[in-house]
XYZ file of C-alpha atoms in Angstrom:
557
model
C 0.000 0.000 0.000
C 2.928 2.271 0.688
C 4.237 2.131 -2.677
C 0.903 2.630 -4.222
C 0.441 5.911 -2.176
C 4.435 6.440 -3.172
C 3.991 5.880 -7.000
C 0.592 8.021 -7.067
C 1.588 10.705 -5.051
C 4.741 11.790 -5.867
C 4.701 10.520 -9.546
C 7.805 7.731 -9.387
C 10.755 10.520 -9.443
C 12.232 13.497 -11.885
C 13.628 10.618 -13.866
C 11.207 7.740 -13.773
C 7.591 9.495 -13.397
C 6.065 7.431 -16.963
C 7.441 3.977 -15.053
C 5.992 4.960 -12.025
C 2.149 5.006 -13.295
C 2.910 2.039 -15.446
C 3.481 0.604 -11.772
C 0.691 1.278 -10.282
C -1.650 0.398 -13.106
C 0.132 -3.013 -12.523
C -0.477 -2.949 -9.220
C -4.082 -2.126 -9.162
C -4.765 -4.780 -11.983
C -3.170 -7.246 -9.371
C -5.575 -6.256 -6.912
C -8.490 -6.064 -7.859
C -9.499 -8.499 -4.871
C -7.816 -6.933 -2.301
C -10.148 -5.871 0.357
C -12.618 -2.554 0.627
C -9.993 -0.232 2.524
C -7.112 -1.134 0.055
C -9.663 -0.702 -2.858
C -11.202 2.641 -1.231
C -7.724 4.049 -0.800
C -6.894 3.378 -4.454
C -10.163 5.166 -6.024
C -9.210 8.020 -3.652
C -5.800 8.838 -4.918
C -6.574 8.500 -8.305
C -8.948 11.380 -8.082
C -6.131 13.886 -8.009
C -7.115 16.419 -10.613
C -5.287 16.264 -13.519
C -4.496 20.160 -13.205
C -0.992 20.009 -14.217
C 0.754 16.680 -15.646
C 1.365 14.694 -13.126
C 4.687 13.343 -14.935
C 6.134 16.544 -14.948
C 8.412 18.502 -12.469
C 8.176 21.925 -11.876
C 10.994 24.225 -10.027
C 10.251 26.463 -7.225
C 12.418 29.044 -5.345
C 11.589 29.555 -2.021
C 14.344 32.171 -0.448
C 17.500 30.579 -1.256
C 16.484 27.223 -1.491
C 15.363 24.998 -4.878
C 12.260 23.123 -4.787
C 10.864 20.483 -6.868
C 7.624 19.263 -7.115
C 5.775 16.788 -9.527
C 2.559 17.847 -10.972
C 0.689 14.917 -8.893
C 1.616 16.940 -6.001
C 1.120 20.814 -6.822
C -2.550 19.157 -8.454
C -3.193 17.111 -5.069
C -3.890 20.502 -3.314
C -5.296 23.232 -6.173
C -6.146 25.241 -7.592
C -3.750 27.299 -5.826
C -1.215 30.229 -6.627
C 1.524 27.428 -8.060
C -1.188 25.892 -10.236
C -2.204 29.251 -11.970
C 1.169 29.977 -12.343
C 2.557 26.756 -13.970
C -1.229 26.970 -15.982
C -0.724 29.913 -17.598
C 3.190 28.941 -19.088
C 2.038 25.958 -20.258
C -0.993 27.211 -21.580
C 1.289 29.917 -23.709
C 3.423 27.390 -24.723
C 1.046 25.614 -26.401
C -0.696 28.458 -28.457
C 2.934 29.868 -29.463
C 4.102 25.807 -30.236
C 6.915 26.395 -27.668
C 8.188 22.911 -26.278
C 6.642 22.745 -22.731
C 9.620 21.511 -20.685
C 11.921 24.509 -22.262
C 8.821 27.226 -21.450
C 8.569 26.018 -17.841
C 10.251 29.044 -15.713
C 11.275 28.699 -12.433
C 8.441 30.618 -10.029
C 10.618 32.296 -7.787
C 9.049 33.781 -3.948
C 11.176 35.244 -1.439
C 9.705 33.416 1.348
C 10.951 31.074 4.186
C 12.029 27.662 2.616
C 12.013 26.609 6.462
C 8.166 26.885 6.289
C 7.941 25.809 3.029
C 9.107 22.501 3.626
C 6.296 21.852 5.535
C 3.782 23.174 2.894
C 5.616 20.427 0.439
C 5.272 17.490 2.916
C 1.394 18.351 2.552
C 1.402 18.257 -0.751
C 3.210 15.389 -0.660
C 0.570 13.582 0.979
C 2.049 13.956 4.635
C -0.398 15.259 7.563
C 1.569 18.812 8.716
C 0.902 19.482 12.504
C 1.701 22.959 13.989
C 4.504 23.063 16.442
C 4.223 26.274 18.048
C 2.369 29.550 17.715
C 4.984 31.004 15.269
C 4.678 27.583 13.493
C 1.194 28.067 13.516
C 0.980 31.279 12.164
C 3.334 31.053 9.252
C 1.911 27.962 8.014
C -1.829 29.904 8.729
C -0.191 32.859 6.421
C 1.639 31.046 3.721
C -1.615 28.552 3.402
C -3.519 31.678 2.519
C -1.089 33.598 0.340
C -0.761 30.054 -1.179
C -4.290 29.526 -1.841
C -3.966 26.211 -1.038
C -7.855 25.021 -0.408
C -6.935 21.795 1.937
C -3.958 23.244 3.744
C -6.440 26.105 5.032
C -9.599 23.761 5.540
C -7.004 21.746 7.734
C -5.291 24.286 9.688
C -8.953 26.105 10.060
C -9.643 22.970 12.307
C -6.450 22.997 13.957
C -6.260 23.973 17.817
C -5.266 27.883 18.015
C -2.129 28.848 19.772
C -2.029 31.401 21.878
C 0.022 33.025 24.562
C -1.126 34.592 27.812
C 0.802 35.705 30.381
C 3.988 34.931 28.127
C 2.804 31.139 28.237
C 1.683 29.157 25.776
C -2.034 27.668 25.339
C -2.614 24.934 22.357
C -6.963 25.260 22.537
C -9.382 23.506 20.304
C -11.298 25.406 18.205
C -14.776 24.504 19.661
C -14.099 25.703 23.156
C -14.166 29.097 21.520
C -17.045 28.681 18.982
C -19.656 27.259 22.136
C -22.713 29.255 22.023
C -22.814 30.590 25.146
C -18.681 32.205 25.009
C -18.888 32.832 21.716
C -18.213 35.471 19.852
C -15.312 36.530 22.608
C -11.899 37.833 22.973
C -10.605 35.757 20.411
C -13.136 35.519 18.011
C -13.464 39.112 18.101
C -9.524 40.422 19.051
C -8.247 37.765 16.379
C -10.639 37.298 13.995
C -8.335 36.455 11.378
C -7.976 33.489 12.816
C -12.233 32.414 12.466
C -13.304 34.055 9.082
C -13.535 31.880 6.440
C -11.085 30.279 4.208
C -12.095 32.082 1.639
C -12.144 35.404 3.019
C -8.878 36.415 5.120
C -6.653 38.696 2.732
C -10.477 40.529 1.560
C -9.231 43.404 -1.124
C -5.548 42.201 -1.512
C -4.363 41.107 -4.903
C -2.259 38.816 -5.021
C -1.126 39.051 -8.366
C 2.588 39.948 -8.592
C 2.514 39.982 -4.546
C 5.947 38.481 -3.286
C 4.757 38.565 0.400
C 1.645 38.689 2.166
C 0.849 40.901 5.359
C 2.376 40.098 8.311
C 0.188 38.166 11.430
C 1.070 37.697 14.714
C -0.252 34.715 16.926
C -2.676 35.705 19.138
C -0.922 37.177 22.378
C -2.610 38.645 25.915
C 0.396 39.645 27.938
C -1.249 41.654 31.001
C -3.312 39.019 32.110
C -2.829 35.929 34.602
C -1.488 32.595 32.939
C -2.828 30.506 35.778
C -6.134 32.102 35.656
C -6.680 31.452 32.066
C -5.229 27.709 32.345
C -8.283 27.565 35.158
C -10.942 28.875 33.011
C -9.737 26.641 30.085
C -10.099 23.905 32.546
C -13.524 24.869 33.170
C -14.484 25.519 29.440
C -13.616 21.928 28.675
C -16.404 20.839 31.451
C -14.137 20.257 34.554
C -14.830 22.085 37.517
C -12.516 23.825 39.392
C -12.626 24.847 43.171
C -12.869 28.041 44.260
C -10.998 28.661 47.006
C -12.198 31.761 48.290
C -13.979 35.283 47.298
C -10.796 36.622 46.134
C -10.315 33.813 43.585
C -13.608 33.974 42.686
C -12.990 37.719 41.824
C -9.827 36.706 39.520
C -11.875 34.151 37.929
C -14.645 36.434 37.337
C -12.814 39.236 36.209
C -11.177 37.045 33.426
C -13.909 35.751 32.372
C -15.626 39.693 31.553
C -12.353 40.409 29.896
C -12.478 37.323 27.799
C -16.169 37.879 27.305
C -16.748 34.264 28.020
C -20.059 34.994 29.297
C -21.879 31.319 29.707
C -18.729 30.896 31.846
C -19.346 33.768 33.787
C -23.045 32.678 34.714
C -21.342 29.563 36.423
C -18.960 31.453 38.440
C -20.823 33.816 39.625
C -22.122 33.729 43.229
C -25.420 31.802 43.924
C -27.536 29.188 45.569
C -29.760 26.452 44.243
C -32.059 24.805 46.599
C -35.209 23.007 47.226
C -37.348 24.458 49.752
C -39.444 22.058 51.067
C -41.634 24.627 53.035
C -42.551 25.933 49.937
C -42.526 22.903 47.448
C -40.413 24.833 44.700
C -36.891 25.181 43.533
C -35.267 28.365 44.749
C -32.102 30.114 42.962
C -30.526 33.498 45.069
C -28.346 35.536 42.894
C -27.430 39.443 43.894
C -28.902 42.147 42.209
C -25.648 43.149 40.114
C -25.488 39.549 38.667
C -29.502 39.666 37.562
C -29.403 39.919 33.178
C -32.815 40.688 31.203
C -32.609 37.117 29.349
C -33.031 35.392 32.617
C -36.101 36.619 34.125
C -39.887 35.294 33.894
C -42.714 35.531 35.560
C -44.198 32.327 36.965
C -48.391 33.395 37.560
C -50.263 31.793 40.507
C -53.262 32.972 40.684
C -55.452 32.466 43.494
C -59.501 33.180 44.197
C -58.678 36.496 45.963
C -55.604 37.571 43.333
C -56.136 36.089 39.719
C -53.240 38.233 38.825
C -50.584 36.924 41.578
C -47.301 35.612 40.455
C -43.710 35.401 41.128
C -40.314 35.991 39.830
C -38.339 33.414 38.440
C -34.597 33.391 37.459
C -32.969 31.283 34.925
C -28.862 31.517 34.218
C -28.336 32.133 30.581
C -26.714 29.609 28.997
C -26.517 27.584 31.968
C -29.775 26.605 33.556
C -32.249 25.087 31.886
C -35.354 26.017 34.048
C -36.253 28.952 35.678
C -36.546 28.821 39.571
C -38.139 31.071 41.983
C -35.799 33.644 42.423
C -34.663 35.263 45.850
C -32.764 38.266 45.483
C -29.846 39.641 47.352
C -29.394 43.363 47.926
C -26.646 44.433 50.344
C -23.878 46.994 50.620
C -26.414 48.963 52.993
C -28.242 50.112 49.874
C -31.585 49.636 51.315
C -33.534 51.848 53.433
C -36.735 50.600 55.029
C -39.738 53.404 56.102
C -42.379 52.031 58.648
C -45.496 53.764 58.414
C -45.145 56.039 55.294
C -48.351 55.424 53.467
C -49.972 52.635 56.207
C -47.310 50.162 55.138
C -43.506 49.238 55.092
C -41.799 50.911 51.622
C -37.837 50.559 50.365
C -35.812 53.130 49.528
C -32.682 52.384 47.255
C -29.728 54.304 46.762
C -26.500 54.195 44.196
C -26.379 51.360 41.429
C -29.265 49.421 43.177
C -31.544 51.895 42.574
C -30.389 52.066 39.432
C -30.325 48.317 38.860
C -33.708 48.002 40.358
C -35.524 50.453 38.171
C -33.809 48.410 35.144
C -35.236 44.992 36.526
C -38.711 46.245 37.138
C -38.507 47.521 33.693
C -37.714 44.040 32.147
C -40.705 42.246 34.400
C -42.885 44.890 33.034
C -42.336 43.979 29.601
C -42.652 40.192 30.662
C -45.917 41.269 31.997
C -46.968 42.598 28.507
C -46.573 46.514 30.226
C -44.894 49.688 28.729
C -41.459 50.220 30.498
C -42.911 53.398 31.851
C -45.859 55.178 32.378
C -45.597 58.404 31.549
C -46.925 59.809 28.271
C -45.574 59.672 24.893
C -45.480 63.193 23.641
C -43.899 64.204 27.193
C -41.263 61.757 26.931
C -40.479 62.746 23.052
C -40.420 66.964 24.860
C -37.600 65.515 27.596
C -35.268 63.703 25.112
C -37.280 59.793 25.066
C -37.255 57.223 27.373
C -33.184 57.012 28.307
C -33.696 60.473 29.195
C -35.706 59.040 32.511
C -33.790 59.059 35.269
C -33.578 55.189 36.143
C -35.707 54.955 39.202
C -38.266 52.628 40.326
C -41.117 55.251 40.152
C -40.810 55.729 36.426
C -41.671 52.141 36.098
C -45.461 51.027 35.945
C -44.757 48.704 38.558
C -44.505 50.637 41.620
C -43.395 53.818 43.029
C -40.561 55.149 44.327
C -40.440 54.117 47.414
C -40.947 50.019 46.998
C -43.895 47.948 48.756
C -42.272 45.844 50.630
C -43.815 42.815 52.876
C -42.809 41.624 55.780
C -43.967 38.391 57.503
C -43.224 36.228 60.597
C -41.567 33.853 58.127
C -38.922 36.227 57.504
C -35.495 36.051 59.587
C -35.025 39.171 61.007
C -31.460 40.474 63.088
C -32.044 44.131 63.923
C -28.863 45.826 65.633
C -26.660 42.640 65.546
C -29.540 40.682 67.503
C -32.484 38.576 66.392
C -35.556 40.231 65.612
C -39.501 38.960 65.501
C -42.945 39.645 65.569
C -43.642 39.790 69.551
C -45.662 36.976 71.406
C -47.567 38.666 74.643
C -50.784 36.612 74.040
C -53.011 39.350 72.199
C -50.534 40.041 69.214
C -48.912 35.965 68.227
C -48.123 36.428 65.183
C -48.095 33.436 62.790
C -49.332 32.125 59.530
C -52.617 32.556 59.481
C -53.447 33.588 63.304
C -54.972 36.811 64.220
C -53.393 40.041 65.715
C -55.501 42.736 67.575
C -55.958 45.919 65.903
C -58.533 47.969 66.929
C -60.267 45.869 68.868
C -60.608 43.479 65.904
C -59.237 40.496 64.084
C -57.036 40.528 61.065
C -55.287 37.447 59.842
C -51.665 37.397 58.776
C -50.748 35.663 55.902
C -47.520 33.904 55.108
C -44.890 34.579 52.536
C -46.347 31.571 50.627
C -49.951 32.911 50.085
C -51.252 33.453 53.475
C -55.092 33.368 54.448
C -57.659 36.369 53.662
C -59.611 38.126 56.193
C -62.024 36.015 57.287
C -58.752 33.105 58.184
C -59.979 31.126 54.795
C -56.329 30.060 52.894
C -55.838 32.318 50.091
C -54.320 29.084 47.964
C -53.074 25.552 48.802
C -49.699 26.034 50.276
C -48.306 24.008 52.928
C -47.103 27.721 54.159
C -50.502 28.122 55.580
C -49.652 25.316 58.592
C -45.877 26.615 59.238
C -45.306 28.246 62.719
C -42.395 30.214 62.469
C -39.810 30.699 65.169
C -40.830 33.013 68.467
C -37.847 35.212 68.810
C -37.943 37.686 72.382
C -38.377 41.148 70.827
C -34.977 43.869 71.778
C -37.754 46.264 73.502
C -41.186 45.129 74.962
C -42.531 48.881 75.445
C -45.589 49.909 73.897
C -45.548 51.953 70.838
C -47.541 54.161 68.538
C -49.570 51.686 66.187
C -49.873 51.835 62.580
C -51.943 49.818 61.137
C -51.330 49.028 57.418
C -53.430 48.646 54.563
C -50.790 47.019 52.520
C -51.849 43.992 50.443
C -50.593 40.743 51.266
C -49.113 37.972 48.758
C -52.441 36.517 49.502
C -54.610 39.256 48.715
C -55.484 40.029 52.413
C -54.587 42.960 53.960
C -51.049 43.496 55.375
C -49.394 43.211 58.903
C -49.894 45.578 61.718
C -46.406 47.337 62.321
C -47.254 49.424 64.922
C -46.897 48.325 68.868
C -48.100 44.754 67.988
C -44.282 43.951 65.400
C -42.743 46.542 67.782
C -41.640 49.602 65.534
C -42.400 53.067 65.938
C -44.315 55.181 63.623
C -41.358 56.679 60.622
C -39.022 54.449 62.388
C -36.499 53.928 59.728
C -33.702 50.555 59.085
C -30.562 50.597 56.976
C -30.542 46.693 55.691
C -26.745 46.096 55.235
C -28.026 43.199 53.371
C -31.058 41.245 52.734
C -32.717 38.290 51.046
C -36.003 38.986 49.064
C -39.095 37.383 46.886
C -40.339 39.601 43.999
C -44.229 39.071 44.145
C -46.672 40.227 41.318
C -50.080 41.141 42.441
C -52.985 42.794 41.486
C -53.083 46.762 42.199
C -56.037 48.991 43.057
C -55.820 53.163 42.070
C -52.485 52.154 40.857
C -50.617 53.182 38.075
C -50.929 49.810 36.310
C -53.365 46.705 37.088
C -50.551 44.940 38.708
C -47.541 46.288 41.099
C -44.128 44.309 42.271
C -43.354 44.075 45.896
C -40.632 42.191 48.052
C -41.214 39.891 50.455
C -38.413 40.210 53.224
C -36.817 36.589 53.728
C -33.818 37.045 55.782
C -32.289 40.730 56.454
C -29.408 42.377 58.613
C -30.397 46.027 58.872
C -29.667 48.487 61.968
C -32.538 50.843 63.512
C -29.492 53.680 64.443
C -26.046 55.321 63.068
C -25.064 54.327 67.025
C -25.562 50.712 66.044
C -23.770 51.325 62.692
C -21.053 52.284 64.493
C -21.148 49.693 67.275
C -20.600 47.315 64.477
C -17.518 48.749 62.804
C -13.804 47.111 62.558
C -10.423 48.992 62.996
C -8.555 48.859 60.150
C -6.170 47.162 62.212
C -8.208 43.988 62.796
């Protein structure tokens, strides 16, 4: 088989090329019975296009050094820039009745015969693997200039070398064409590298041309090698451990420069859970890490609130099913005001106001809604919508100040020590019992759904039958009631905040950080049929700049 693939390929020799195919006719004639692979292999050679005559040799100068190649072999890989050029002698030759082998010309390139000798071997038959980066790119380069159709289909399939961090990366092709990183750094940065075959030089002639442009391997010097080999690790399905916030932020930061964003939705900080309280999957993810693509709106409507719902959260790229999505805000971002309006509202500051505006925006839309409600023409008069500043108020799903619920379910610490709704006998507060306000009953539903005024269950959640912890309250003094008039997830009324949950009338917290559920209900003289509002699961918040300050660190540990 070896001499067949010898005799075919490279003709038989400068001197023996007409013996050579008068060897391998005898050869195929003497088997004809060999078996399917030998047989396959034979049909395939012979279909080397007959460009040039594959008995004759035809010089080529590379630099300083002489090549020569049979016609078999210029023809296996054409039509390319030696073809057309050993085409169009022969091809005069023939119309002026010039003898062929005195018309042939040597084709002369000033290019490096180092290379080169690569480039033959493939046209010799022989598979060419890139070394290095530099190897890579001069073969990628000459392959073009070239025109040498399966040289650049094979190298187009070839891993792509690159260097970061002054080391070297060999990185198949596909772990940069996924879907979810792709297009990125490289795609993008080096696209010369992922066009087409067909289109890399677009505009140059290369008629005449003695070199082509001049490309450098792909190269990221500033950033970490041992960040990138992690990420790599990670893009080819292994995962890696993180070891603590601050490698978590290296990782993360990477992966934004790289743009390798379905890689970024697995690094970033979150929680996936089953809560069995509530019979539903759970995801918590902080508010800077929330995208548009992600978010839906699950609706569970109930006989009080046909248009109740939640918020559900789906990683892009990653996840593939929403869950019910519980939402961390910190960095002390979060102002809560008791009694403004009969109810509990949040006030955000900085990016998360910012950041919240954006996301009520985006459930809006899910919800069928404008992004705003203001109206058209006065919008056009102040510059369009981008011109709003990005507040929760200019959203049609609330105002500025954010409904916000607030249950015995939730986990309270106020001050650096547990908080809860008290338990004196008259004012227990749990899922579905009754607190005293005004000499009369209202119930209190849970986070889950809750009951409606008369104690009947607002839906069928197990939440209804939960007791939640009794937690002694920091001060038992009587205060000021207020009663609110809030709606509940259920559809009920809301809590009574006053001296019954033990906070003062325009008492005020700073929540350094806290856990919440985005509930969609039905509104009544609101701006839209429906309004957003959080349901407090676990917060950290302080009543007091004294107990701000009783909480701070020396810089000195």
């Amino acid at each position: 088989m070896a001499a067949i693939l010898g005799a075919d390929q490279h003709g038989a020799g400068p001197a023996g090329l007409g013996l050579g195919h008068s060897k391998l006719a005898l050869q195929n004639s003497n088997h004809r019975n060999a078996t399917p692979h030998t047989d396959s292999s034979v049909r395939l050679i012979s279909k080397i296009p007959r460009i040039l005559p594959h008995e004759r040799v035809f010089p080529i100068q590379i630099g300083c050094e002489l090549f020569k190649l049979s016609g078999a072999s210029l023809s296996s890989d054409a039509p390319s820039y030696f073809s057309q050029y050993f085409e169009a002698q022969i091809k005069q030759a023939e119309e002026n009745g010039e003898d062929i082998s005195s018309a042939i010309r040597t084709l002369y390139i000033d290019r490096d015969p180092i290379t080169f000798k690569d480039i033959s071997l493939h046209l010799q038959g022989y598979h060419v693997q890139p070394r290095d980066a530099t190897h890579f790119v001069r073969l990628f380069a000459d392959a073009q200039f070239y025109t040498l159709p399966k040289l650049m289909s094979q190298l187009y399939e070839e891993s792509v070398f690159t260097s970061v961090g002054h080391r070297e990366f060999q990185i198949p092709r596909e772990l940069f064409t996924d879907p979810g990183n792709s297009p990125n750094f490289f795609s993008l940065g080096f696209a010369i590298f992922f066009h087409t075959p067909d289109n890399l030089f677009p505009g140059l002639d290369k008629e005449g041309l003695l070199r082509p442009p001049s490309i450098m391997p792909p190269s990221v010097p500033l950033r970490s090698a041992e960040t990138f080999a992690e990420l790599l690790h990670m893009l080819r399905g292994y995962p890696v451990a993180i070891r603590d916030e601050t490698h978590r932020a290296e990782l993360l930061r990477d992966c934004r420069y790289f743009n390798f964003k379905g890689l970024e939705q697995r690094l970033i900080p979150h929680s996936i859970s089953y809560n069995q309280a509530r019979q539903r999957d759970e995801i918590v993810l902080r508010l800077r890490d929330i995208l548009k693509s992600g978010i839906t709106v699950a609706c569970e409507p109930t006989a009080v609130d046909p248009l109740a719902g939640w918020v559900n959260y789906a990683r892009p790229f990653v996840d593939d099913k929403p869950y019910e999505l519980v939402l961390e805000i910190g960095e002390e971002s979060t102002r809560l005001h008791f009694g403004l309006g009969g109810g509990i509202r949040a006030e955000f500051f900085g990016n998360a106001r910012t950041r919240v505006a954006k996301m009520f925006e985006v459930i809006a839309t899910k919800l069928n809604l404008p992004p705003t409600t203001q109206p058209l023409g006065l919008l056009m008069a102040k510059g369009g919508v981008s011109s709003q500043p990005p507040t929760p108020g200019n959203t049609p799903l609330s105002e500025d100040l954010v409904r916000v619920m607030m249950d015995p379910e939730a986990s309270v610490v106020l001050d650096g020590r547990p908080w809860a709704f008290p338990d004196d006998g008259d004012h227990f507060l749990g899922a579905g019992s009754s607190v005293s306000v005004g000499g009369g009953n209202m119930s209190v539903p849970s986070s889950a759904g809750g009951v409606n005024m008369h104690g009947q269950e607002g839906n069928d959640s197990p939440m209804s039958a939960h007791t939640p912890m009794q937690l002694p309250l920091p001060s038992a003094r009587k205060r000021r009631r207020i009663d609110s008039h809030d709606r509940t997830p259920g559809g009920g009324p809301g809590i009574s905040i006053g001296g019954t949950a033990g906070v003062s009338s325009g008492e005020e917290w700073v929540v350094r950080n806290g856990l919440w559920r985005l509930r969609i209900q039905g509104a009544k003289n609101g701006k839209s049929a429906v309004e957003c509002m959080l349901v407090a699961v676990k917060l950290d918040a302080m009543s007091s700049e004294h107990a701000r300050n009783a909480q701070r660190g020396f810089l000195g540990g």
